[in-house]
Short mmCIF file of C-alpha atoms in Angstrom, two decimals:
data_model
loop_
_atom_site.label_atom_id
_atom_site.label_comp_id
_atom_site.label_asym_id
_atom_site.label_seq_id
_atom_site.Cartn_x
_atom_site.Cartn_y
_atom_site.Cartn_z
CA UNK V 1 -71.51 -55.59 18.04
CA UNK V 2 -69.52 -57.31 21.09
CA UNK V 3 -71.91 -57.03 24.12
CA UNK V 4 -69.89 -56.48 27.35
CA UNK V 5 -70.37 -58.67 29.77
CA UNK V 6 -68.41 -59.29 33.36
CA UNK V 7 -65.88 -61.08 35.09
CA UNK V 8 -66.98 -60.59 38.67
CA UNK V 9 -63.49 -58.87 38.83
CA UNK V 10 -63.45 -55.63 41.29
CA UNK V 11 -61.59 -53.08 40.57
CA UNK V 12 -59.40 -53.47 37.94
CA UNK V 13 -60.88 -51.04 36.00
CA UNK V 14 -59.39 -46.93 34.96
CA UNK V 15 -60.47 -44.66 37.75
CA UNK V 16 -58.74 -41.61 35.95
CA UNK V 17 -59.97 -40.13 34.29
CA UNK V 18 -63.75 -41.40 35.67
CA UNK V 19 -65.00 -44.20 33.95
CA UNK V 20 -67.66 -46.15 33.14
CA UNK V 21 -68.15 -47.03 36.10
CA UNK V 22 -66.94 -44.97 39.15
CA UNK V 23 -68.68 -47.74 41.77
CA UNK V 24 -64.81 -48.35 43.85
CA UNK V 25 -66.32 -52.26 43.78
CA UNK V 26 -67.46 -52.69 40.33
CA UNK V 27 -66.61 -55.99 38.20
CA UNK V 28 -63.51 -55.34 35.72
CA UNK V 29 -64.08 -56.38 32.28
CA UNK V 30 -62.45 -58.97 31.03
CA UNK V 31 -64.43 -58.73 27.00
CA UNK V 32 -64.45 -54.98 26.58
CA UNK V 33 -63.82 -53.52 24.08
CA UNK V 34 -64.90 -51.62 27.06
CA UNK V 35 -67.62 -52.49 30.91
CA UNK V 36 -70.98 -51.10 30.85
CA UNK V 37 -72.11 -47.88 31.36
CA UNK V 38 -73.73 -47.11 34.44
CA UNK V 39 -75.59 -44.20 34.15
CA UNK V 40 -76.44 -43.43 37.68
CA UNK V 41 -72.69 -44.20 38.41
CA UNK V 42 -70.26 -42.71 35.28
CA UNK V 43 -72.13 -40.44 33.53
CA UNK V 44 -72.37 -38.38 37.08
CA UNK V 45 -68.70 -37.12 36.91
CA UNK V 46 -68.01 -35.76 32.91
CA UNK V 47 -64.61 -35.67 31.70
CA UNK V 48 -64.56 -32.22 29.16
CA UNK V 49 -61.64 -31.49 27.76
CA UNK V 50 -59.83 -29.18 24.83
CA UNK V 51 -57.75 -30.23 22.27
CA UNK V 52 -53.88 -30.12 23.75
CA UNK V 53 -55.15 -30.25 27.01
CA UNK V 54 -52.68 -33.18 28.71
CA UNK V 55 -55.08 -35.34 30.90
CA UNK V 56 -53.83 -38.29 33.77
CA UNK V 57 -54.90 -41.44 33.00
CA UNK V 58 -54.96 -43.61 36.01
CA UNK V 59 -55.21 -47.14 37.10
CA UNK V 60 -55.35 -48.91 41.41
CA UNK V 61 -52.40 -51.24 41.36
CA UNK V 62 -55.17 -54.29 43.30
CA UNK V 63 -51.94 -55.72 45.53
CA UNK V 64 -50.05 -56.85 42.10
CA UNK V 65 -47.34 -55.06 39.99
CA UNK V 66 -46.16 -55.75 36.14
CA UNK V 67 -46.63 -55.42 33.18
CA UNK V 68 -47.97 -52.22 30.65
CA UNK V 69 -51.54 -50.81 29.45
CA UNK V 70 -52.19 -50.03 26.51
CA UNK V 71 -54.05 -46.60 25.86
CA UNK V 72 -56.43 -46.15 22.84
CA UNK V 73 -58.62 -42.69 21.74
CA UNK V 74 -61.98 -43.67 19.80
CA UNK V 75 -65.27 -42.02 18.71
CA UNK V 76 -67.86 -42.56 21.62
CA UNK V 77 -70.27 -44.43 18.41
CA UNK V 78 -67.24 -47.17 18.17
CA UNK V 79 -66.73 -47.52 21.44
CA UNK V 80 -68.15 -51.88 21.04
CA UNK V 81 -65.34 -52.39 18.27
CA UNK V 82 -62.41 -53.69 19.63
CA UNK V 83 -60.85 -52.35 15.99
CA UNK V 84 -61.70 -49.06 16.05
CA UNK V 85 -59.19 -49.39 19.15
CA UNK V 86 -56.95 -51.47 18.39
CA UNK V 87 -56.62 -48.85 15.42
CA UNK V 88 -56.65 -46.13 17.34
CA UNK V 89 -53.90 -46.27 19.66
CA UNK V 90 -51.83 -43.36 22.01
CA UNK V 91 -48.74 -45.33 23.93
CA UNK V 92 -48.06 -48.61 26.15
CA UNK V 93 -47.42 -48.04 29.77
CA UNK V 94 -46.10 -49.26 32.09
CA UNK V 95 -48.69 -50.91 34.17
CA UNK V 96 -46.58 -49.68 37.73
CA UNK V 97 -44.90 -51.09 40.39
CA UNK V 98 -43.61 -51.03 44.01
CA UNK V 99 -40.32 -49.52 43.40
CA UNK V 100 -39.13 -48.95 47.16
CA UNK V 101 -36.72 -51.97 48.24
CA UNK V 102 -37.77 -55.02 47.99
CA UNK V 103 -41.80 -53.43 48.49
CA UNK V 104 -42.18 -55.59 45.78
CA UNK V 105 -42.12 -59.95 45.36
CA UNK V 106 -43.90 -62.67 42.86
CA UNK V 107 -45.59 -59.67 41.74
CA UNK V 108 -47.29 -58.53 44.66
CA UNK V 109 -47.20 -55.19 46.58
CA UNK V 110 -49.62 -53.96 49.15
CA UNK V 111 -52.29 -51.04 47.31
CA UNK V 112 -50.99 -48.19 46.79
CA UNK V 113 -48.32 -50.09 46.02
CA UNK V 114 -46.36 -46.18 46.25
CA UNK V 115 -49.09 -45.27 43.20
CA UNK V 116 -49.40 -41.77 42.69
CA UNK V 117 -51.73 -39.53 44.73
CA UNK V 118 -53.70 -36.77 43.30
CA UNK V 119 -51.69 -33.50 42.90
CA UNK V 120 -48.91 -35.30 40.90
CA UNK V 121 -48.27 -36.38 37.49
CA UNK V 122 -46.07 -38.13 35.47
CA UNK V 123 -43.51 -35.14 33.95
CA UNK V 124 -40.83 -37.51 33.04
CA UNK V 125 -40.75 -40.47 31.02
CA UNK V 126 -39.23 -43.18 33.07
CA UNK V 127 -40.95 -41.81 36.01
CA UNK V 128 -43.31 -44.63 34.69
CA UNK V 129 -43.49 -47.31 37.59
CA UNK V 130 -46.82 -45.10 39.92
CA UNK V 131 -49.43 -46.13 38.15
CA UNK V 132 -50.17 -43.69 36.25
CA UNK V 133 -49.18 -41.73 32.63
CA UNK V 134 -50.31 -39.09 31.28
CA UNK V 135 -51.33 -38.07 27.46
CA UNK V 136 -51.65 -35.55 25.27
CA UNK V 137 -55.31 -34.39 23.62
CA UNK V 138 -55.25 -34.93 19.75
CA UNK V 139 -55.41 -31.35 17.38
CA UNK V 140 -57.26 -32.97 14.97
CA UNK V 141 -60.31 -34.08 16.64
CA UNK V 142 -64.31 -32.77 15.44
CA UNK V 143 -65.50 -31.44 18.60
CA UNK V 144 -68.02 -34.36 20.56
CA UNK V 145 -67.45 -37.09 22.79
CA UNK V 146 -65.20 -40.56 22.14
CA UNK V 147 -63.35 -43.22 24.88
CA UNK V 148 -60.47 -43.80 26.44
CA UNK V 149 -60.12 -47.36 26.86
CA UNK V 150 -57.27 -49.16 29.11
CA UNK V 151 -55.90 -52.42 28.46
CA UNK V 152 -53.89 -53.78 30.61
CA UNK V 153 -52.68 -57.04 31.85
CA UNK V 154 -51.12 -56.94 34.87
CA UNK V 155 -48.75 -59.30 37.08
CA UNK V 156 -49.28 -62.74 36.53
CA UNK V 157 -53.08 -62.79 34.98
CA UNK V 158 -53.43 -64.70 31.93
CA UNK V 159 -55.98 -62.92 29.71
CA UNK V 160 -56.56 -58.37 29.74
CA UNK V 161 -59.00 -56.31 31.51
CA UNK V 162 -60.76 -53.46 30.05
CA UNK V 163 -62.13 -50.14 31.04
CA UNK V 164 -63.54 -47.04 28.99
CA UNK V 165 -63.83 -43.68 30.24
CA UNK V 166 -66.29 -41.28 27.98
CA UNK V 167 -64.70 -37.95 28.00
CA UNK V 168 -65.41 -35.29 25.59
CA UNK V 169 -63.25 -32.37 23.33
CA UNK V 170 -63.76 -29.26 21.59
CA UNK V 171 -61.25 -27.18 20.03
CA UNK V 172 -60.01 -29.28 17.70
CA UNK V 173 -58.96 -29.19 13.92
CA UNK V 174 -60.41 -32.07 12.05
CA UNK V 175 -58.89 -30.99 8.25
CA UNK V 176 -55.41 -31.51 10.04
CA UNK V 177 -53.93 -34.62 8.40
CA UNK V 178 -50.71 -36.22 10.92
CA UNK V 179 -49.57 -39.28 8.99
CA UNK V 180 -47.59 -41.20 12.39
CA UNK V 181 -44.66 -43.72 12.39
CA UNK V 182 -46.24 -47.25 12.16
CA UNK V 183 -44.40 -48.42 15.69
CA UNK V 184 -45.54 -48.00 18.70
CA UNK V 185 -42.96 -47.39 21.53
CA UNK V 186 -43.56 -48.89 24.40
CA UNK V 187 -41.18 -48.29 27.55
CA UNK V 188 -38.60 -50.38 29.52
CA UNK V 189 -41.80 -52.35 32.77
CA UNK V 190 -41.36 -55.06 35.39
CA UNK V 191 -42.20 -57.35 32.80
CA UNK V 192 -45.69 -59.15 34.16
CA UNK V 193 -45.01 -63.40 34.88
CA UNK V 194 -48.71 -64.25 31.95
CA UNK V 195 -48.84 -61.67 28.79
CA UNK V 196 -46.15 -61.08 26.69
CA UNK V 197 -46.07 -57.93 25.61
CA UNK V 198 -46.69 -58.57 21.57
CA UNK V 199 -49.69 -59.92 22.70
CA UNK V 200 -50.38 -55.84 23.75
CA UNK V 201 -49.24 -55.57 19.95
CA UNK V 202 -50.06 -57.96 17.35
CA UNK V 203 -53.24 -56.31 16.58
CA UNK V 204 -52.46 -52.41 17.89
CA UNK V 205 -51.49 -49.16 15.04
CA UNK V 206 -50.69 -46.05 16.51
CA UNK V 207 -53.47 -43.81 16.11
CA UNK V 208 -53.01 -41.20 13.37
CA UNK V 209 -53.51 -38.59 16.13
CA UNK V 210 -51.65 -34.31 15.80
CA UNK V 211 -50.06 -33.12 19.07
CA UNK V 212 -49.03 -31.04 17.39
CA UNK V 213 -51.88 -27.82 16.65
CA UNK V 214 -48.94 -27.75 13.00
CA UNK V 215 -48.58 -31.34 12.70
CA UNK V 216 -47.76 -34.66 13.60
CA UNK V 217 -45.58 -33.86 16.90
CA UNK V 218 -44.84 -36.08 19.53
CA UNK V 219 -47.63 -37.28 22.02
CA UNK V 220 -45.01 -37.14 24.81
CA UNK V 221 -43.02 -34.25 24.35
CA UNK V 222 -45.58 -31.39 26.42
CA UNK V 223 -44.83 -34.05 29.21
CA UNK V 224 -43.65 -32.03 32.08
CA UNK V 225 -47.33 -30.01 31.60
CA UNK V 226 -49.51 -30.13 34.92
CA UNK V 227 -53.30 -32.26 33.39
CA UNK V 228 -56.18 -30.90 33.90
CA UNK V 229 -57.39 -33.53 36.16
CA UNK V 230 -54.26 -33.11 38.68
CA UNK V 231 -56.51 -33.99 40.73
CA UNK V 232 -57.35 -36.88 40.08
CA UNK V 233 -55.91 -40.19 42.53
CA UNK V 234 -56.33 -43.33 40.64
CA UNK V 235 -54.86 -44.57 44.48
CA UNK V 236 -59.10 -44.65 45.19
CA UNK V 237 -59.31 -46.73 48.03
CA UNK V 238 -58.05 -49.13 50.89
CA UNK V 239 -61.04 -51.53 50.81
CA UNK V 240 -58.94 -53.17 48.61
CA UNK V 241 -55.66 -53.78 49.92
CA UNK V 242 -54.29 -56.83 51.69
CA UNK V 243 -52.79 -54.34 54.19
CA UNK V 244 -55.14 -51.46 55.32
CA UNK V 245 -54.19 -49.86 58.07
CA UNK V 246 -51.19 -49.92 56.43
CA UNK V 247 -52.33 -48.59 53.10
CA UNK V 248 -54.43 -45.27 54.94
CA UNK V 249 -51.18 -44.50 56.07
CA UNK V 250 -49.20 -44.01 52.78
CA UNK V 251 -49.59 -40.27 51.83
CA UNK V 252 -52.66 -38.69 50.72
CA UNK V 253 -54.81 -41.76 51.18
CA UNK V 254 -57.02 -40.07 54.59
CA UNK V 255 -57.36 -36.83 52.52
CA UNK V 256 -59.37 -39.67 50.05
CA UNK V 257 -62.98 -38.83 51.31
CA UNK V 258 -65.09 -40.42 48.44
CA UNK V 259 -64.47 -43.42 46.48
CA UNK V 260 -66.52 -42.39 43.89
CA UNK V 261 -65.13 -39.63 43.45
CA UNK V 262 -61.34 -40.43 44.85
CA UNK V 263 -59.69 -36.97 44.98
CA UNK V 264 -57.57 -34.27 46.27
CA UNK V 265 -58.07 -31.03 46.60
CA UNK V 266 -54.56 -29.38 45.18
CA UNK V 267 -53.82 -25.57 45.38
CA UNK V 268 -52.01 -24.00 43.20
CA UNK V 269 -50.08 -27.80 40.71
CA UNK V 270 -46.98 -25.79 38.75
CA UNK V 271 -45.19 -27.52 36.72
CA UNK V 272 -42.46 -30.70 37.48
CA UNK V 273 -38.85 -29.02 37.41
CA UNK V 274 -35.91 -30.17 35.45
CA UNK V 275 -34.44 -33.06 36.79
CA UNK V 276 -32.00 -33.96 38.80
CA UNK V 277 -30.14 -37.20 41.09
CA UNK V 278 -31.81 -35.67 44.80
CA UNK V 279 -35.16 -35.62 43.82
CA UNK V 280 -36.40 -39.24 44.60
CA UNK V 281 -37.70 -39.82 41.00
CA UNK V 282 -36.36 -42.47 38.33
CA UNK V 283 -36.03 -40.07 35.63
CA UNK V 284 -33.48 -38.62 32.67
CA UNK V 285 -32.42 -42.08 32.50
CA UNK V 286 -31.32 -43.44 35.70
CA UNK V 287 -30.73 -46.74 36.17
CA UNK V 288 -32.12 -46.58 39.06
CA UNK V 289 -34.11 -43.76 41.81
CA UNK V 290 -31.43 -41.27 41.75
CA UNK V 291 -28.53 -43.34 40.79
CA UNK V 292 -27.45 -44.15 37.37
CA UNK V 293 -27.77 -42.97 33.53
CA UNK V 294 -25.94 -39.18 34.67
CA UNK V 295 -25.70 -39.88 38.15
CA UNK V 296 -23.49 -41.27 40.43
CA UNK V 297 -22.81 -45.31 39.43
CA UNK V 298 -25.66 -47.43 41.47
CA UNK V 299 -24.19 -50.10 44.24
CA UNK V 300 -23.15 -52.73 42.87
CA UNK V 301 -25.29 -54.90 45.89
CA UNK V 302 -29.32 -54.19 44.51
CA UNK V 303 -31.69 -54.17 46.83
CA UNK V 304 -33.08 -57.17 47.56
CA UNK V 305 -36.64 -59.46 46.08
CA UNK V 306 -37.19 -61.43 49.20
CA UNK V 307 -36.98 -58.86 52.41
CA UNK V 308 -34.42 -60.66 54.79
CA UNK V 309 -37.39 -60.81 57.98
CA UNK V 310 -40.85 -61.93 56.01
CA UNK V 311 -41.34 -64.43 58.34
CA UNK V 312 -42.48 -67.36 55.24
CA UNK V 313 -39.96 -69.03 52.58
CA UNK V 314 -43.90 -70.31 50.74
CA UNK V 315 -47.18 -69.89 50.37
CA UNK V 316 -49.29 -72.30 48.29
CA UNK V 317 -53.25 -71.98 48.15
CA UNK V 318 -54.60 -75.08 46.32
CA UNK V 319 -58.48 -74.38 45.60
CA UNK V 320 -61.08 -77.16 44.27
CA UNK V 321 -64.19 -74.91 43.21
CA UNK V 322 -67.20 -75.04 40.27
CA UNK V 323 -68.16 -72.29 39.08
CA UNK V 324 -71.01 -73.19 37.41
CA UNK V 325 -72.63 -74.12 41.60
CA UNK V 326 -70.30 -71.61 42.73
CA UNK V 327 -68.95 -73.26 44.94
CA UNK V 328 -65.37 -73.18 46.23
CA UNK V 329 -63.00 -75.05 48.32
CA UNK V 330 -59.36 -73.54 49.59
CA UNK V 331 -56.72 -74.55 51.03
CA UNK V 332 -53.34 -72.74 52.11
CA UNK V 333 -50.16 -74.20 53.41
CA UNK V 334 -47.24 -71.71 54.57
CA UNK V 335 -44.00 -73.05 55.19
CA UNK V 336 -42.60 -70.54 57.97
CA UNK V 337 -39.25 -69.34 57.97
CA UNK V 338 -38.41 -67.99 61.60
CA UNK V 339 -40.06 -68.81 64.42
CA UNK V 340 -43.25 -67.18 65.79
CA UNK V 341 -44.60 -66.53 69.01
CA UNK V 342 -48.46 -65.83 66.36
CA UNK V 343 -49.84 -65.03 63.00
CA UNK V 344 -51.72 -63.37 60.96
CA UNK V 345 -52.71 -64.30 56.84
CA UNK V 346 -54.25 -62.00 54.90
CA UNK V 347 -55.49 -63.66 50.89
CA UNK V 348 -57.47 -61.07 48.61
CA UNK V 349 -59.67 -62.67 45.87
CA UNK V 350 -60.55 -60.86 42.38
CA UNK V 351 -64.16 -61.46 43.31
CA UNK V 352 -66.59 -61.74 47.00
CA UNK V 353 -67.09 -65.00 48.57
CA UNK V 354 -69.08 -66.20 51.67
CA UNK V 355 -66.50 -67.78 53.59
CA UNK V 356 -69.41 -70.36 55.20
CA UNK V 357 -67.26 -72.54 57.51
CA UNK V 358 -63.32 -72.25 58.29
CA UNK V 359 -60.67 -73.92 59.64
CA UNK V 360 -56.61 -74.42 60.85
CA UNK V 361 -57.66 -70.39 62.04
CA UNK V 362 -60.25 -67.57 63.10
CA UNK V 363 -61.62 -65.02 61.01
CA UNK V 364 -60.60 -61.54 62.67
CA UNK V 365 -61.87 -58.74 60.38
CA UNK V 366 -63.39 -58.83 56.09
CA UNK V 367 -62.71 -56.10 53.88
CA UNK V 368 -66.49 -54.34 53.05
CA UNK V 369 -66.62 -56.37 49.50
CA UNK V 370 -65.84 -58.93 50.69
CA UNK V 371 -62.73 -60.00 49.07
CA UNK V 372 -60.46 -59.50 52.04
CA UNK V 373 -60.48 -61.52 54.58
CA UNK V 374 -57.46 -61.79 57.69
CA UNK V 375 -57.08 -64.77 59.68
CA UNK V 376 -55.60 -65.22 62.93
CA UNK V 377 -54.37 -68.38 64.47
CA UNK V 378 -56.55 -69.77 67.24
CA UNK V 379 -55.70 -70.21 70.78
CA UNK V 380 -53.89 -73.01 70.17
CA UNK V 381 -51.62 -73.10 66.59
CA UNK V 382 -50.50 -69.36 66.90
CA UNK V 383 -46.19 -70.71 68.62
CA UNK V 384 -45.12 -72.78 64.77
CA UNK V 385 -41.44 -72.82 65.25
CA UNK V 386 -38.55 -72.60 61.94
CA UNK V 387 -39.56 -75.41 58.73
CA UNK V 388 -42.73 -75.57 60.39
CA UNK V 389 -45.97 -75.23 58.27
CA UNK V 390 -49.49 -73.30 59.40
CA UNK V 391 -52.33 -74.88 56.98
CA UNK V 392 -55.54 -72.62 56.57
CA UNK V 393 -58.50 -74.07 54.99
CA UNK V 394 -62.34 -72.48 53.96
CA UNK V 395 -65.78 -73.70 52.20
CA UNK V 396 -67.92 -71.09 50.55
CA UNK V 397 -70.37 -69.62 47.91
CA UNK V 398 -69.02 -67.20 45.10
CA UNK V 399 -71.73 -65.46 41.89
CA UNK V 400 -72.40 -68.18 39.43
CA UNK V 401 -72.15 -67.16 35.55
CA UNK V 402 -68.28 -66.91 35.64
CA UNK V 403 -66.43 -68.75 33.18
CA UNK V 404 -63.61 -69.64 35.51
CA UNK V 405 -63.74 -69.64 39.63
CA UNK V 406 -62.11 -67.32 41.84
CA UNK V 407 -58.06 -66.03 41.88
CA UNK V 408 -56.16 -65.29 44.51
CA UNK V 409 -54.82 -61.89 43.87
CA UNK V 410 -52.61 -61.35 46.75
CA UNK V 411 -51.57 -62.27 49.89
CA UNK V 412 -49.44 -61.62 53.02
CA UNK V 413 -48.60 -63.09 56.27
CA UNK V 414 -46.76 -62.08 59.58
CA UNK V 415 -46.46 -61.84 62.68
CA UNK V 416 -48.07 -59.41 64.51
#
């Protein structure tokens, strides 16, 4: 059996369907195959489905973009076996990225990164960049409990994160036999910068699931259908965003009233309409949103990777850290492109840090998990000429027991 331990990276979990632990501040699991089950949290909201239902599967952006997500399904009794999930892969989907011009930079974006809200769902295979997807509950499962697993390494992260959800399935016909292709279809995604696609697929085998009630079928043949848990909102909370104020203004974020059970009040959700060249969605084989493929050709000039009004040209973070002692010394050096009269810097770490002293700026705010710190200039260093530098440093403490030290997951530097 594999004993799962947790590394302290915040929020790398499945949020739809409700996972083993729905605490939005939970540490994430880098050992796998699942995070620890938290009876007080995860079992509170059972996930019950019938064979043939579609189910929304989603995860938080955590201010990152790029990479893939592997989705697998295994019996609950086999939840501690990596091989059980490797042998029962349902699909590989894109992790996601903010497709709006200039909003994804060097593998980072500002949570929720244009992720899809509750009451909406991925209805077309090409619409795969919004931090969610849907899957179909196979028809050849025996009644009982199963575990849905996601495995992902987003952006520049060098290792996988694992998260699982317990689901109860009924109405299947286990006597059906449905051999599937030996190949796993992989969509075109914004590539992560650390883990290659081959690392996702080298041990992965397609599950022998029946997606039709009379044969093998294809998992996404009826993707247009409304998933049973369409109300689930995988974005969870703005507490993990490097831009908390901007996050709260995003579509329906303020309507999430319970971070532990993130969902929207939907009313009637109708199946998706046929795709068009003016629906604001990259679908039907388009090159970009509403252009290319069957639509009019896209403009030759691509949107800039770096916004022309971004005030810095380089953002460097250096650290000295000792995991056994829980000590970190960090220094940030920012090269300023344009003259500023004042500045604000945001640092988003992968785990809780207690900053004990700092220099070069003042702490303007910190989130409830102590993973996001916002620094502002002091009275004497707000004015910085073009080509100048801003330096901020700190010392802090973090939980011992992890094999690695805190990682800077996201950053921002603006003139407020």
